[in-house]
Amino acid sequence: MSYLRTPILSYIILIFGMSIMGCSSNGTDSRDDDANGDIDTDQSGTDGDGDTDSDGDSDTDTDTDSDSDSDSDADSDADADTDSDSDADADSDADSDADSDSDADADGDTDNDTDPPTSCRFVDIIFSIDGSGSMDEELEALRTTVFPAFAQAITDNLNGLDDFRIATIDGTQTPANFHTRGAAEECNFHGGNSWIESSSPLLDEEFACVGDLYRDDCEGDNEQPVSAACAALEPPFIDNENQGFLRNEGILVVMAITDEDEQPDPQMTAVPLFDRLVATKGDVKHIVLVGVGGSSDCSDGAYGEADEAVMLKQITDMFIAEERGVWWDLCAGHLEDGLDEALDIIEQACDDLIVIE
């Protein structure tokens, strides 16, 4: 029987060698039981990717991309978008909304509300105030109540606003430079300009100083608050003492306050005075006029006597028709109560702003 030993022994050796090498039943790779040439354990024999899973790529996860996480995109952050953060949106800011800021809403600003930011970044405000002696009570209210509330309300309600600035002028055109001192002393504004900047750490104190109107340099009639604001924004004053105040990319707000009526010099009707104010910005939509005067004659108003401000009301009504005006009756007093309406109009103007280059 010796002639049978050699082929039988050879067959045994062959089978033993194959088992050591871990060859599959089809005999074409070395360590798994498929025929795809890799070391995974799938049975399809169709991926051939060289890793230990069966998804057809060269990483070690179970998805079909080439990274090492288990999602279906090409990054390694374990979500389904194509950025490198760990949320499920398509931006790279690591929050769950679709904008590129760092909060959790989608309005494009960095607060946590859903209100869109306003279009305008700046608000330039002029308080143009009748400086006659009969206005003492109104001036006291402005300094102590109205201005602090107004400044705080603007800061709290206008999303996206970078800053605001406030200039103060008495209601005369000669001269029409902004006031830098009060009746008692120089105000020394923190920003070093002839107006108050919202960034000042002494905002209320500075307005209290300048709101105590210095009247010794006034020439002519003080009851011209709209005319005075126009003159302040026209040559020569806008090119000299008031230069740099008015910003092209901002909203202009004029608060015109008198206990009599607008008495322009030279005499004119409401229409050309409206046009004159609009010309300072080039577009009525970029201006808000807050007119404060008597809706009728009153002798026992909250701040004493006031005459009906017919022309000031007419001018204000023209801005109201453009959704850019607010009227407040001086006889009713409580000037601070008109702030909410004024802020609504200012915010609308900001939302609608289209910058004129």
PDB file of N, CA, C and O in Angstrom, residues 287-317:
ATOM      1  N   ILE A 287     -35.556 110.599   8.005  1.00  0.00           N
ATOM      2  CA  ILE A 287     -35.733 111.611   9.046  1.00  0.00           C
ATOM      3  C   ILE A 287     -36.973 111.287   9.859  1.00  0.00           C
ATOM      4  O   ILE A 287     -38.001 110.865   9.311  1.00  0.00           O
ATOM      5  N   VAL A 288     -36.895 111.489  11.168  1.00  0.00           N
ATOM      6  CA  VAL A 288     -38.060 111.431  12.044  1.00  0.00           C
ATOM      7  C   VAL A 288     -38.168 112.775  12.758  1.00  0.00           C
ATOM      8  O   VAL A 288     -37.189 113.243  13.352  1.00  0.00           O
ATOM      9  N   LEU A 289     -39.347 113.401  12.669  1.00  0.00           N
ATOM     10  CA  LEU A 289     -39.591 114.653  13.385  1.00  0.00           C
ATOM     11  C   LEU A 289     -40.564 114.385  14.527  1.00  0.00           C
ATOM     12  O   LEU A 289     -41.668 113.871  14.312  1.00  0.00           O
ATOM     13  N   VAL A 290     -40.133 114.723  15.733  1.00  0.00           N
ATOM     14  CA  VAL A 290     -41.003 114.669  16.906  1.00  0.00           C
ATOM     15  C   VAL A 290     -41.341 116.111  17.257  1.00  0.00           C
ATOM     16  O   VAL A 290     -40.482 116.859  17.747  1.00  0.00           O
ATOM     17  N   GLY A 291     -42.577 116.506  16.971  1.00  0.00           N
ATOM     18  CA  GLY A 291     -43.019 117.869  17.258  1.00  0.00           C
ATOM     19  C   GLY A 291     -43.712 117.926  18.613  1.00  0.00           C
ATOM     20  O   GLY A 291     -44.629 117.149  18.880  1.00  0.00           O
ATOM     21  N   VAL A 292     -43.260 118.851  19.461  1.00  0.00           N
ATOM     22  CA  VAL A 292     -43.844 119.002  20.795  1.00  0.00           C
ATOM     23  C   VAL A 292     -44.275 120.456  20.948  1.00  0.00           C
ATOM     24  O   VAL A 292     -43.446 121.368  20.981  1.00  0.00           O
ATOM     25  N   GLY A 293     -45.572 120.653  21.034  1.00  0.00           N
ATOM     26  CA  GLY A 293     -46.131 121.995  21.167  1.00  0.00           C
ATOM     27  C   GLY A 293     -47.581 121.913  21.581  1.00  0.00           C
ATOM     28  O   GLY A 293     -48.131 120.821  21.761  1.00  0.00           O
ATOM     29  N   GLY A 294     -48.220 123.071  21.716  1.00  0.00           N
ATOM     30  CA  GLY A 294     -49.612 123.095  22.140  1.00  0.00           C
ATOM     31  C   GLY A 294     -50.547 122.667  21.013  1.00  0.00           C
ATOM     32  O   GLY A 294     -50.487 123.223  19.921  1.00  0.00           O
ATOM     33  N   SER A 295     -51.412 121.692  21.289  1.00  0.00           N
ATOM     34  CA  SER A 295     -52.451 121.344  20.314  1.00  0.00           C
ATOM     35  C   SER A 295     -53.531 122.409  20.286  1.00  0.00           C
ATOM     36  O   SER A 295     -54.290 122.517  19.312  1.00  0.00           O
ATOM     37  N   SER A 296     -53.594 123.201  21.334  1.00  0.00           N
ATOM     38  CA  SER A 296     -54.496 124.351  21.436  1.00  0.00           C
ATOM     39  C   SER A 296     -53.883 125.299  22.453  1.00  0.00           C
ATOM     40  O   SER A 296     -52.877 124.972  23.103  1.00  0.00           O
ATOM     41  N   ASP A 297     -54.461 126.483  22.601  1.00  0.00           N
ATOM     42  CA  ASP A 297     -54.003 127.378  23.652  1.00  0.00           C
ATOM     43  C   ASP A 297     -54.368 126.778  25.005  1.00  0.00           C
ATOM     44  O   ASP A 297     -55.471 126.240  25.188  1.00  0.00           O
ATOM     45  N   CYS A 298     -53.448 126.844  25.943  1.00  0.00           N
ATOM     46  CA  CYS A 298     -53.771 126.391  27.296  1.00  0.00           C
ATOM     47  C   CYS A 298     -53.089 127.311  28.300  1.00  0.00           C
ATOM     48  O   CYS A 298     -51.963 127.759  28.074  1.00  0.00           O
ATOM     49  N   SER A 299     -53.782 127.580  29.374  1.00  0.00           N
ATOM     50  CA  SER A 299     -53.232 128.457  30.410  1.00  0.00           C
ATOM     51  C   SER A 299     -52.894 127.698  31.680  1.00  0.00           C
ATOM     52  O   SER A 299     -52.220 128.226  32.569  1.00  0.00           O
ATOM     53  N   ASP A 300     -53.380 126.479  31.759  1.00  0.00           N
ATOM     54  CA  ASP A 300     -53.139 125.684  32.970  1.00  0.00           C
ATOM     55  C   ASP A 300     -52.644 124.285  32.601  1.00  0.00           C
ATOM     56  O   ASP A 300     -53.048 123.288  33.198  1.00  0.00           O
ATOM     57  N   GLY A 301     -51.780 124.223  31.611  1.00  0.00           N
ATOM     58  CA  GLY A 301     -51.227 122.942  31.208  1.00  0.00           C
ATOM     59  C   GLY A 301     -50.278 122.393  32.249  1.00  0.00           C
ATOM     60  O   GLY A 301     -49.972 123.054  33.254  1.00  0.00           O
ATOM     61  N   ALA A 302     -49.805 121.193  32.013  1.00  0.00           N
ATOM     62  CA  ALA A 302     -48.912 120.538  32.974  1.00  0.00           C
ATOM     63  C   ALA A 302     -47.653 121.362  33.210  1.00  0.00           C
ATOM     64  O   ALA A 302     -47.061 121.299  34.293  1.00  0.00           O
ATOM     65  N   TYR A 303     -47.226 122.139  32.194  1.00  0.00           N
ATOM     66  CA  TYR A 303     -46.030 122.957  32.324  1.00  0.00           C
ATOM     67  C   TYR A 303     -46.366 124.448  32.250  1.00  0.00           C
ATOM     68  O   TYR A 303     -45.523 125.268  31.884  1.00  0.00           O
ATOM     69  N   GLY A 304     -47.580 124.788  32.580  1.00  0.00           N
ATOM     70  CA  GLY A 304     -47.982 126.189  32.537  1.00  0.00           C
ATOM     71  C   GLY A 304     -48.675 126.534  31.227  1.00  0.00           C
ATOM     72  O   GLY A 304     -49.375 125.695  30.628  1.00  0.00           O
ATOM     73  N   GLU A 305     -48.441 127.728  30.739  1.00  0.00           N
ATOM     74  CA  GLU A 305     -49.130 128.206  29.533  1.00  0.00           C
ATOM     75  C   GLU A 305     -48.443 127.725  28.258  1.00  0.00           C
ATOM     76  O   GLU A 305     -47.230 127.488  28.237  1.00  0.00           O
ATOM     77  N   ALA A 306     -49.245 127.592  27.206  1.00  0.00           N
ATOM     78  CA  ALA A 306     -48.719 127.265  25.876  1.00  0.00           C
ATOM     79  C   ALA A 306     -49.695 127.792  24.838  1.00  0.00           C
ATOM     80  O   ALA A 306     -50.909 127.766  25.038  1.00  0.00           O
ATOM     81  N   ASP A 307     -49.137 128.292  23.745  1.00  0.00           N
ATOM     82  CA  ASP A 307     -49.953 128.711  22.607  1.00  0.00           C
ATOM     83  C   ASP A 307     -50.131 127.544  21.646  1.00  0.00           C
ATOM     84  O   ASP A 307     -49.298 126.615  21.602  1.00  0.00           O
ATOM     85  N   GLU A 308     -51.188 127.597  20.880  1.00  0.00           N
ATOM     86  CA  GLU A 308     -51.386 126.575  19.861  1.00  0.00           C
ATOM     87  C   GLU A 308     -50.264 126.684  18.815  1.00  0.00           C
ATOM     88  O   GLU A 308     -50.042 127.749  18.237  1.00  0.00           O
ATOM     89  N   ALA A 309     -49.600 125.585  18.571  1.00  0.00           N
ATOM     90  CA  ALA A 309     -48.451 125.570  17.647  1.00  0.00           C
ATOM     91  C   ALA A 309     -48.930 125.123  16.262  1.00  0.00           C
ATOM     92  O   ALA A 309     -48.712 123.978  15.844  1.00  0.00           O
ATOM     93  N   VAL A 310     -49.547 126.044  15.538  1.00  0.00           N
ATOM     94  CA  VAL A 310     -50.211 125.702  14.271  1.00  0.00           C
ATOM     95  C   VAL A 310     -49.193 125.233  13.225  1.00  0.00           C
ATOM     96  O   VAL A 310     -49.345 124.158  12.628  1.00  0.00           O
ATOM     97  N   MET A 311     -48.154 126.033  12.978  1.00  0.00           N
ATOM     98  CA  MET A 311     -47.198 125.679  11.935  1.00  0.00           C
ATOM     99  C   MET A 311     -46.380 124.452  12.313  1.00  0.00           C
ATOM    100  O   MET A 311     -46.156 123.575  11.475  1.00  0.00           O
ATOM    101  N   LEU A 312     -45.926 124.362  13.564  1.00  0.00           N
ATOM    102  CA  LEU A 312     -45.162 123.190  13.983  1.00  0.00           C
ATOM    103  C   LEU A 312     -46.000 121.923  13.808  1.00  0.00           C
ATOM    104  O   LEU A 312     -45.492 120.885  13.362  1.00  0.00           O
ATOM    105  N   LYS A 313     -47.283 122.021  14.117  1.00  0.00           N
ATOM    106  CA  LYS A 313     -48.169 120.867  13.929  1.00  0.00           C
ATOM    107  C   LYS A 313     -48.323 120.532  12.447  1.00  0.00           C
ATOM    108  O   LYS A 313     -48.335 119.349  12.062  1.00  0.00           O
ATOM    109  N   GLN A 314     -48.412 121.526  11.595  1.00  0.00           N
ATOM    110  CA  GLN A 314     -48.526 121.284  10.148  1.00  0.00           C
ATOM    111  C   GLN A 314     -47.278 120.561   9.610  1.00  0.00           C
ATOM    112  O   GLN A 314     -47.383 119.616   8.819  1.00  0.00           O
ATOM    113  N   ILE A 315     -46.127 121.039  10.022  1.00  0.00           N
ATOM    114  CA  ILE A 315     -44.878 120.401   9.569  1.00  0.00           C
ATOM    115  C   ILE A 315     -44.814 118.953  10.067  1.00  0.00           C
ATOM    116  O   ILE A 315     -44.484 118.033   9.310  1.00  0.00           O
ATOM    117  N   THR A 316     -45.152 118.778  11.347  1.00  0.00           N
ATOM    118  CA  THR A 316     -45.125 117.427  11.912  1.00  0.00           C
ATOM    119  C   THR A 316     -46.112 116.513  11.194  1.00  0.00           C
ATOM    120  O   THR A 316     -45.807 115.340  10.926  1.00  0.00           O
ATOM    121  N   ASP A 317     -47.286 117.037  10.863  1.00  0.00           N
ATOM    122  CA  ASP A 317     -48.291 116.232  10.159  1.00  0.00           C
ATOM    123  C   ASP A 317     -47.791 115.768   8.789  1.00  0.00           C
ATOM    124  O   ASP A 317     -48.142 114.670   8.331  1.00  0.00           O
TER     125      ASP A 317
END
